[in-house]
CSV table of C-alpha atoms (C1' of nucleotides) in Angstrom, one decimal:
chain,number,residue,atom,x,y,z
A,235,MET,CA,3.0,-1.0,6.6
A,236,ARG,CA,4.5,-3.7,4.5
A,237,ALA,CA,4.1,-4.0,0.8
A,238,ASN,CA,1.0,-6.0,0.0
A,239,THR,CA,1.9,-9.2,-1.9
A,240,ARG,CA,-1.4,-11.1,-1.6
A,241,PHE,CA,-2.3,-10.6,-5.2
A,242,THR,CA,0.9,-12.0,-6.7
A,243,GLU,CA,0.9,-14.8,-4.1
A,244,ALA,CA,-2.7,-15.7,-5.1
A,245,ILE,CA,-1.6,-15.9,-8.8
A,246,GLN,CA,1.3,-18.1,-7.9
A,247,ILE,CA,-1.0,-20.4,-5.8
A,248,LEU,CA,-3.4,-20.8,-8.6
A,249,CYS,CA,-0.6,-21.6,-11.1
A,250,LEU,CA,0.8,-24.3,-8.7
A,251,ILE,CA,-2.7,-25.8,-8.3
A,252,ALA,CA,-3.3,-25.8,-12.1
A,253,LEU,CA,0.1,-27.3,-12.9
A,254,LYS,CA,0.0,-30.1,-10.3
A,255,LYS,CA,-3.2,-32.1,-11.0
A,256,ASP,CA,-1.9,-35.4,-9.7
A,257,ASN,CA,-0.4,-34.6,-6.3
A,258,MET,CA,-2.7,-31.8,-5.2
A,259,PRO,CA,-0.5,-29.3,-3.5
A,260,THR,CA,-1.0,-28.6,0.2
A,261,SER,CA,-0.5,-25.3,2.0
A,262,ASP,CA,2.9,-26.6,3.1
A,263,HIS,CA,4.1,-27.3,-0.4
A,264,ILE,CA,2.9,-24.0,-1.7
A,265,ALA,CA,4.4,-22.1,1.2
A,266,GLU,CA,7.7,-23.5,0.2
A,267,SER,CA,7.4,-22.2,-3.3
A,268,VAL,CA,6.2,-18.8,-2.2
A,269,ASN,CA,8.7,-18.7,0.7
A,270,THR,CA,6.2,-18.0,3.5
A,271,ASN,CA,4.3,-19.6,6.3
A,272,PRO,CA,1.5,-22.2,5.5
A,273,VAL,CA,-1.0,-20.1,7.4
A,274,VAL,CA,-0.5,-17.2,5.0
A,275,ILE,CA,-1.3,-19.6,2.2
A,276,ARG,CA,-4.4,-20.9,3.9
A,277,ARG,CA,-5.7,-17.4,4.4
A,278,ILE,CA,-5.4,-16.8,0.7
A,279,PHE,CA,-7.1,-20.2,0.1
A,280,LYS,CA,-10.1,-18.8,1.9
A,281,ASN,CA,-10.3,-15.9,-0.6
A,282,LEU,CA,-9.9,-18.2,-3.6
A,283,LYS,CA,-12.6,-20.6,-2.2
A,284,ASP,CA,-15.0,-17.7,-1.5
A,285,ALA,CA,-14.5,-16.6,-5.1
A,286,GLY,CA,-15.3,-20.0,-6.4
A,287,PHE,CA,-11.9,-20.6,-8.0
A,288,ILE,CA,-10.8,-23.6,-5.9
A,289,ALA,CA,-11.9,-26.3,-3.6
A,290,VAL,CA,-9.8,-27.3,-0.6
A,291,LYS,CA,-10.0,-30.7,0.9
A,292,ARG,CA,-9.9,-31.0,4.7
A,293,GLY,CA,-8.4,-34.0,6.4
A,294,ILE,CA,-6.5,-35.5,3.5
A,295,GLY,CA,-5.5,-32.0,2.3
A,296,GLY,CA,-4.9,-30.6,-1.1
A,297,THR,CA,-6.7,-28.3,-3.6
A,298,TYR,CA,-8.1,-28.3,-7.1
A,299,LEU,CA,-9.5,-25.8,-9.5
A,300,LEU,CA,-13.2,-25.4,-9.9
A,301,LEU,CA,-12.9,-23.3,-13.1
A,302,LYS,CA,-10.7,-23.7,-16.2
A,303,PRO,CA,-7.6,-21.5,-16.3
A,304,ASN,CA,-9.1,-19.6,-19.2
A,305,GLN,CA,-12.1,-18.7,-17.1
A,306,ILE,CA,-10.1,-16.8,-14.5
A,307,THR,CA,-8.6,-13.4,-15.3
A,308,LEU,CA,-6.0,-11.5,-13.3
A,309,PHE,CA,-8.7,-9.0,-12.4
A,310,ASP,CA,-10.9,-11.7,-11.0
A,311,ILE,CA,-8.0,-12.8,-8.8
A,312,TYR,CA,-7.3,-9.2,-7.8
A,313,CYS,CA,-10.9,-8.8,-6.6
A,314,ALA,CA,-10.8,-12.1,-4.8
A,315,VAL,CA,-7.9,-11.2,-2.6
A,316,GLU,CA,-8.4,-7.4,-2.2
A,317,ASP,CA,-11.6,-5.6,-1.4
A,318,GLU,CA,-12.5,-2.4,-3.2
A,319,ASP,CA,-10.9,-0.1,-0.6
A,320,LYS,CA,-7.6,-1.9,-0.9
A,321,ARG,CA,-7.7,-1.9,-4.7
A,322,ALA,CA,-8.0,1.9,-4.8
A,323,ILE,CA,-4.7,3.2,-6.0
A,324,PHE,CA,-5.2,6.8,-4.8
A,325,LYS,CA,-6.2,7.8,-1.2
A,326,PHE,CA,-7.4,11.0,0.3
A,327,HIS,CA,-6.3,12.6,3.5
A,328,GLU,CA,-9.2,12.8,6.1
A,329,GLY,CA,-10.8,15.9,7.4
A,330,LEU,CA,-10.2,18.3,4.4
A,331,ASN,CA,-11.2,21.8,5.4
A,332,SER,CA,-14.8,22.3,4.2
A,333,LYS,CA,-14.5,26.1,4.6
A,334,CYS,CA,-11.8,26.2,1.9
A,335,ILE,CA,-12.7,26.2,-1.8
A,336,VAL,CA,-10.0,23.7,-2.7
A,337,GLY,CA,-10.4,21.6,0.4
A,338,SER,CA,-14.1,21.2,-0.1
A,339,HIS,CA,-14.0,20.3,-3.8
A,340,ILE,CA,-10.7,18.6,-4.5
A,341,GLU,CA,-11.9,15.1,-3.6
A,342,GLU,CA,-15.0,15.3,-5.8
A,343,VAL,CA,-13.1,16.8,-8.7
A,344,LEU,CA,-10.3,14.3,-8.6
A,345,LYS,CA,-12.6,11.3,-8.3
A,346,ASP,CA,-13.3,11.4,-12.1
A,347,SER,CA,-9.7,11.3,-13.2
A,348,PHE,CA,-8.8,8.7,-10.5
A,349,THR,CA,-11.7,6.5,-11.6
A,350,ARG,CA,-10.6,6.6,-15.2
A,351,ALA,CA,-7.0,5.7,-14.2
A,352,GLN,CA,-8.2,2.9,-12.0
A,353,ASN,CA,-10.4,1.5,-14.7
A,354,ALA,CA,-7.7,1.6,-17.3
A,355,MET,CA,-5.5,-0.4,-15.0
A,356,GLU,CA,-8.2,-2.9,-14.2
A,357,ASN,CA,-9.1,-3.4,-17.9
A,358,GLU,CA,-5.6,-4.5,-18.6
A,359,LEU,CA,-5.9,-7.1,-15.9
A,360,ARG,CA,-9.1,-8.3,-17.5
A,361,GLN,CA,-7.2,-9.1,-20.7
A,362,VAL,CA,-5.0,-11.7,-19.1
A,363,THR,CA,-6.2,-15.1,-18.0
A,364,LEU,CA,-4.6,-17.6,-15.7
A,365,GLU,CA,-4.2,-19.8,-18.8
A,366,ASN,CA,-2.0,-17.1,-20.4
A,367,ILE,CA,0.2,-17.0,-17.4
A,368,ILE,CA,0.5,-20.8,-17.2
A,369,GLU,CA,1.4,-21.0,-20.9
A,370,GLN,CA,4.1,-18.4,-20.4
A,371,ILE,CA,5.6,-20.4,-17.5
A,372,LYS,CA,5.6,-23.5,-19.6
A,373,ILE,CA,7.4,-21.7,-22.5
A,374,ASN,CA,10.0,-20.3,-20.2
A,375,LYS,CA,10.5,-23.7,-18.5
B,288,MET,CA,1.2,1.1,7.2
B,289,ARG,CA,-1.0,4.0,6.7
B,290,ALA,CA,-2.7,4.9,3.4
B,291,ASN,CA,-0.3,7.0,1.4
B,292,THR,CA,-2.0,10.4,0.7
B,293,ARG,CA,1.0,12.4,-0.5
B,294,PHE,CA,-0.1,12.4,-4.1
B,295,THR,CA,-3.6,13.9,-3.4
B,296,GLU,CA,-2.1,16.3,-0.9
B,297,ALA,CA,0.5,17.5,-3.5
B,298,ILE,CA,-2.3,18.2,-6.0
B,299,GLN,CA,-4.2,20.1,-3.4
B,300,ILE,CA,-1.1,22.1,-2.5
B,301,LEU,CA,-0.6,23.1,-6.1
B,302,CYS,CA,-4.2,24.1,-6.5
B,303,LEU,CA,-4.0,26.3,-3.5
B,304,ILE,CA,-0.8,28.0,-4.8
B,305,ALA,CA,-2.3,28.4,-8.3
B,306,LEU,CA,-5.5,29.9,-7.0
B,307,LYS,CA,-3.9,32.4,-4.5
B,308,LYS,CA,-1.6,34.6,-6.5
B,309,ASP,CA,-1.8,37.6,-4.2
B,310,ASN,CA,-1.3,36.2,-0.7
B,311,MET,CA,1.1,33.4,-1.4
B,312,PRO,CA,0.1,30.6,0.9
B,313,THR,CA,2.5,29.5,3.6
B,314,SER,CA,2.8,25.9,4.9
B,315,ASP,CA,0.6,26.9,7.9
B,316,HIS,CA,-2.2,28.1,5.6
B,317,ILE,CA,-2.0,25.0,3.4
B,318,ALA,CA,-1.8,22.7,6.4
B,319,GLU,CA,-5.1,24.1,7.6
B,320,SER,CA,-6.8,23.3,4.3
B,321,VAL,CA,-5.4,19.8,4.1
B,322,ASN,CA,-5.9,19.2,7.8
B,323,THR,CA,-2.4,18.2,8.7
B,324,ASN,CA,0.9,19.5,10.3
B,325,PRO,CA,2.8,22.3,8.5
B,326,VAL,CA,5.9,20.1,8.5
B,327,VAL,CA,4.1,17.5,6.4
B,328,ILE,CA,3.4,20.3,3.8
B,329,ARG,CA,7.0,21.4,3.8
B,330,ARG,CA,8.1,17.9,3.1
B,331,ILE,CA,5.9,17.9,0.0
B,332,PHE,CA,7.2,21.4,-0.9
B,333,LYS,CA,10.6,19.8,-1.2
B,334,ASN,CA,9.4,17.3,-3.8
B,335,LEU,CA,7.6,20.0,-5.7
B,336,LYS,CA,10.6,22.3,-5.7
B,337,ASP,CA,12.9,19.4,-6.8
B,338,ALA,CA,10.5,18.8,-9.7
B,339,GLY,CA,10.7,22.4,-10.7
B,340,PHE,CA,7.0,23.1,-10.2
B,341,ILE,CA,7.2,25.7,-7.4
B,342,ALA,CA,9.6,28.1,-5.7
B,343,VAL,CA,9.4,28.6,-1.9
B,344,LYS,CA,10.5,31.8,-0.3
B,345,ARG,CA,12.5,31.5,2.9
B,346,GLY,CA,12.3,34.2,5.5
B,347,ILE,CA,9.2,36.0,4.4
B,348,GLY,CA,7.6,32.7,3.4
B,349,GLY,CA,5.1,31.8,0.7
B,350,THR,CA,5.2,29.9,-2.6
B,351,TYR,CA,4.5,30.4,-6.3
B,352,LEU,CA,4.3,28.3,-9.4
B,353,LEU,CA,7.3,28.2,-11.8
B,354,LEU,CA,5.2,26.5,-14.6
B,355,LYS,CA,1.7,27.2,-15.9
B,356,PRO,CA,-1.0,24.9,-14.7
B,357,ASN,CA,-1.4,23.5,-18.2
B,358,GLN,CA,2.2,22.4,-18.2
B,359,ILE,CA,1.8,20.1,-15.2
B,360,THR,CA,0.0,16.8,-15.5
B,361,LEU,CA,-1.2,14.6,-12.7
B,362,PHE,CA,1.4,12.1,-13.8
B,363,ASP,CA,4.1,14.7,-13.3
B,364,ILE,CA,2.9,15.3,-9.8
B,365,TYR,CA,2.7,11.6,-9.1
B,366,CYS,CA,6.3,11.2,-10.1
B,367,ALA,CA,7.4,14.2,-8.1
B,368,VAL,CA,6.1,12.8,-4.8
B,369,GLU,CA,6.5,9.1,-5.2
B,370,ASP,CA,9.6,7.3,-6.5
B,371,GLU,CA,9.3,4.4,-9.0
B,372,ASP,CA,9.2,1.7,-6.3
B,373,LYS,CA,6.3,3.4,-4.6
B,374,ARG,CA,4.4,4.0,-7.8
B,375,ALA,CA,4.4,0.2,-8.6
B,376,ILE,CA,0.9,-1.1,-7.9
B,377,PHE,CA,1.9,-4.7,-7.7
B,378,LYS,CA,4.6,-6.1,-5.5
B,379,PHE,CA,6.2,-9.5,-5.2
B,380,HIS,CA,7.0,-11.6,-2.2
B,381,GLU,CA,10.8,-11.9,-1.6
B,382,GLY,CA,12.7,-15.2,-1.8
B,383,LEU,CA,10.5,-17.1,-4.3
B,384,ASN,CA,11.8,-20.7,-4.5
B,385,SER,CA,14.1,-20.9,-7.5
B,386,LYS,CA,13.9,-24.7,-7.5
B,387,CYS,CA,10.2,-24.5,-8.3
B,388,ILE,CA,9.1,-24.1,-11.9
B,389,VAL,CA,6.4,-21.6,-10.8
B,390,GLY,CA,8.4,-19.8,-8.2
B,391,SER,CA,11.4,-19.3,-10.5
B,392,HIS,CA,9.3,-17.9,-13.4
B,393,ILE,CA,6.2,-16.2,-12.1
B,394,GLU,CA,7.8,-12.8,-11.5
B,395,GLU,CA,9.3,-12.6,-15.0
B,396,VAL,CA,6.0,-13.8,-16.6
B,397,LEU,CA,3.8,-11.4,-14.7
B,398,LYS,CA,6.1,-8.4,-15.2
B,399,ASP,CA,4.7,-8.0,-18.7
B,400,SER,CA,1.0,-7.8,-17.7
B,401,PHE,CA,1.8,-5.7,-14.7
B,402,THR,CA,3.7,-3.2,-16.8
B,403,ARG,CA,0.8,-2.9,-19.2
B,404,ALA,CA,-1.6,-2.3,-16.4
B,405,GLN,CA,0.7,0.3,-14.8
B,406,ASN,CA,1.2,2.1,-18.1
B,407,ALA,CA,-2.5,2.2,-18.8
B,408,MET,CA,-3.1,3.9,-15.4
B,409,GLU,CA,-0.3,6.3,-15.8
B,410,ASN,CA,-1.4,7.3,-19.3
B,411,GLU,CA,-4.7,8.4,-17.9
B,412,LEU,CA,-2.9,10.6,-15.4
B,413,ARG,CA,-1.0,12.1,-18.3
B,414,GLN,CA,-4.3,13.2,-19.9
B,415,VAL,CA,-5.2,15.6,-17.0
B,416,THR,CA,-3.4,18.8,-16.2
B,417,LEU,CA,-3.5,20.9,-13.1
B,418,GLU,CA,-5.4,23.5,-15.2
B,419,ASN,CA,-8.2,21.0,-15.8
B,420,ILE,CA,-8.5,20.4,-12.1
B,421,ILE,CA,-8.5,24.1,-11.2
B,422,GLU,CA,-11.2,24.7,-13.8
B,423,GLN,CA,-13.3,22.0,-12.3
B,424,ILE,CA,-12.9,23.5,-8.8
B,425,LYS,CA,-14.0,26.9,-10.1
B,426,ILE,CA,-17.0,25.5,-11.8
B,427,ASN,CA,-18.1,23.6,-8.7
B,428,LYS,CA,-17.5,26.7,-6.6
C,270,DT,C1',-12.5,-46.9,15.1
C,271,DG,C1',-8.3,-44.8,16.1
C,272,DT,C1',-4.5,-42.4,14.0
C,273,DG,C1',-1.8,-39.3,11.2
C,274,DA,C1',-1.8,-35.5,8.4
C,275,DA,C1',-4.1,-31.6,6.7
C,276,DT,C1',-7.2,-27.5,7.0
C,277,DG,C1',-9.6,-23.5,9.6
C,278,DT,C1',-8.9,-19.9,12.5
C,279,DA,C1',-8.0,-17.1,16.5
C,280,DA,C1',-4.7,-14.6,18.9
C,281,DC,C1',-0.6,-12.5,19.2
C,282,DT,C1',4.1,-10.8,17.6
C,283,DT,C1',7.1,-8.8,14.3
C,284,DT,C1',8.2,-5.7,10.9
C,285,DA,C1',7.6,-1.9,7.8
C,286,DT,C1',6.0,2.5,6.6
C,287,DT,C1',3.5,6.8,6.8
C,288,DT,C1',2.1,10.6,9.2
C,289,DG,C1',2.2,13.6,13.3
C,290,DT,C1',5.0,16.3,16.4
C,291,DT,C1',8.7,18.8,18.6
C,292,DA,C1',12.6,21.4,18.3
C,293,DC,C1',15.7,24.4,16.5
C,294,DA,C1',18.9,26.3,13.0
C,295,DT,C1',18.6,29.3,9.2
C,296,DC,C1',16.8,32.8,6.3
C,297,DT,C1',14.9,37.4,4.8
C,298,DG,C1',12.2,41.7,4.4
C,299,DA,C1',11.0,45.5,7.0
D,226,DT,C1',17.6,43.5,15.0
D,227,DC,C1',13.4,41.0,14.9
D,228,DA,C1',9.2,38.7,13.7
D,229,DG,C1',7.7,35.2,11.1
D,230,DA,C1',8.8,31.8,7.7
D,231,DT,C1',11.2,27.6,5.8
D,232,DG,C1',14.5,23.4,6.2
D,233,DT,C1',15.3,19.5,8.4
D,234,DA,C1',16.6,16.1,12.0
D,235,DA,C1',14.8,13.2,15.3
D,236,DC,C1',11.5,10.8,17.4
D,237,DA,C1',6.5,9.2,18.6
D,238,DA,C1',2.2,7.4,17.2
D,239,DA,C1',-0.8,4.9,14.1
D,240,DT,C1',-1.7,1.5,11.0
D,241,DA,C1',-1.5,-2.6,8.3
D,242,DA,C1',0.7,-6.7,6.3
D,243,DA,C1',3.0,-10.8,7.2
D,244,DG,C1',4.9,-14.2,10.4
D,245,DT,C1',4.1,-17.4,14.2
D,246,DT,C1',2.0,-20.4,17.6
D,247,DA,C1',-1.5,-23.1,19.0
D,248,DC,C1',-5.2,-26.0,18.7
D,249,DA,C1',-9.9,-27.6,17.3
D,250,DT,C1',-11.7,-29.9,13.4
D,251,DT,C1',-11.8,-32.9,9.5
D,252,DC,C1',-11.1,-37.1,6.8
D,253,DA,C1',-8.9,-41.2,4.4
D,254,DC,C1',-7.1,-45.2,5.6
D,255,DA,C1',-5.2,-49.0,8.2
DNA sequence: TGTGAATGTAACTTTATTTGTTACATCTGA
DNA sequence: TCAGATGTAACAAATAAAGTTACATTCACA
């Protein structure tokens, strides 16, 4: 399949919304910045709405934040756009041979190490807020 | 695309080789434990050979370890079967709008946080050796 | 109250990538 | 030499993300 870019796109969408309070950006405006189709943006809107991060106005259009940027971490955003299965870094082949000592135990044995690695990654994402990202963008600007 | 299972398969292959010193397992034997095609196993053999972990005997067939299980970490195995691009957890959409403040800076700004998260994950993989995994399999047996 | 511009969403296509499979050249110990 | 293995190319199948089209629905405003 293609590389999954929903997470970084979601971050970019939230930055655009946070930085443009006056003219609330529409899916068309955002799609231009991300270089994709407006429908792709609207699909991510749905995830961000469900997570309680934004509100989207029908009819007139536009979006705004429901939380302050310092209340949203990168991990929160990650969870909003990818379910637990998708967030798992390491996957197992299906149908491991249960008659084989290795095949029947490897998944259980590796699960521990994999969980630790996954948690370490996620804890780093928890350390960074949307506000941190926005500040960096302003500095670089 | 499909879920990438090469990493877990490589670990399983190395466990099978480490645990069967007498009758060195062939790609056919291993394929049965992993539940896949022997060619898939041979493709991973190539990565493990290139990394210096195993030797594969042509003609007669079979494989054996060139390093001790305590000299190979999960991170080493990860690197052997996935190049750097594939190991990257987070990907960016291509063609971000360079005329937009967010589009032109987001990748650079996020890179820092993403690198930290990636490193945290990889450091956990460095803590676990093939020997640790094999011991756990024996205990569970 | 009609209109224009936006969102919500279904349905389908395109593209990318992994795994599975077939086939066959090559190798090696007995 | 031969039986059984690996090495590898080439192609098919499966899967999933992103792109696209289409259209119903919504809402501020003239």
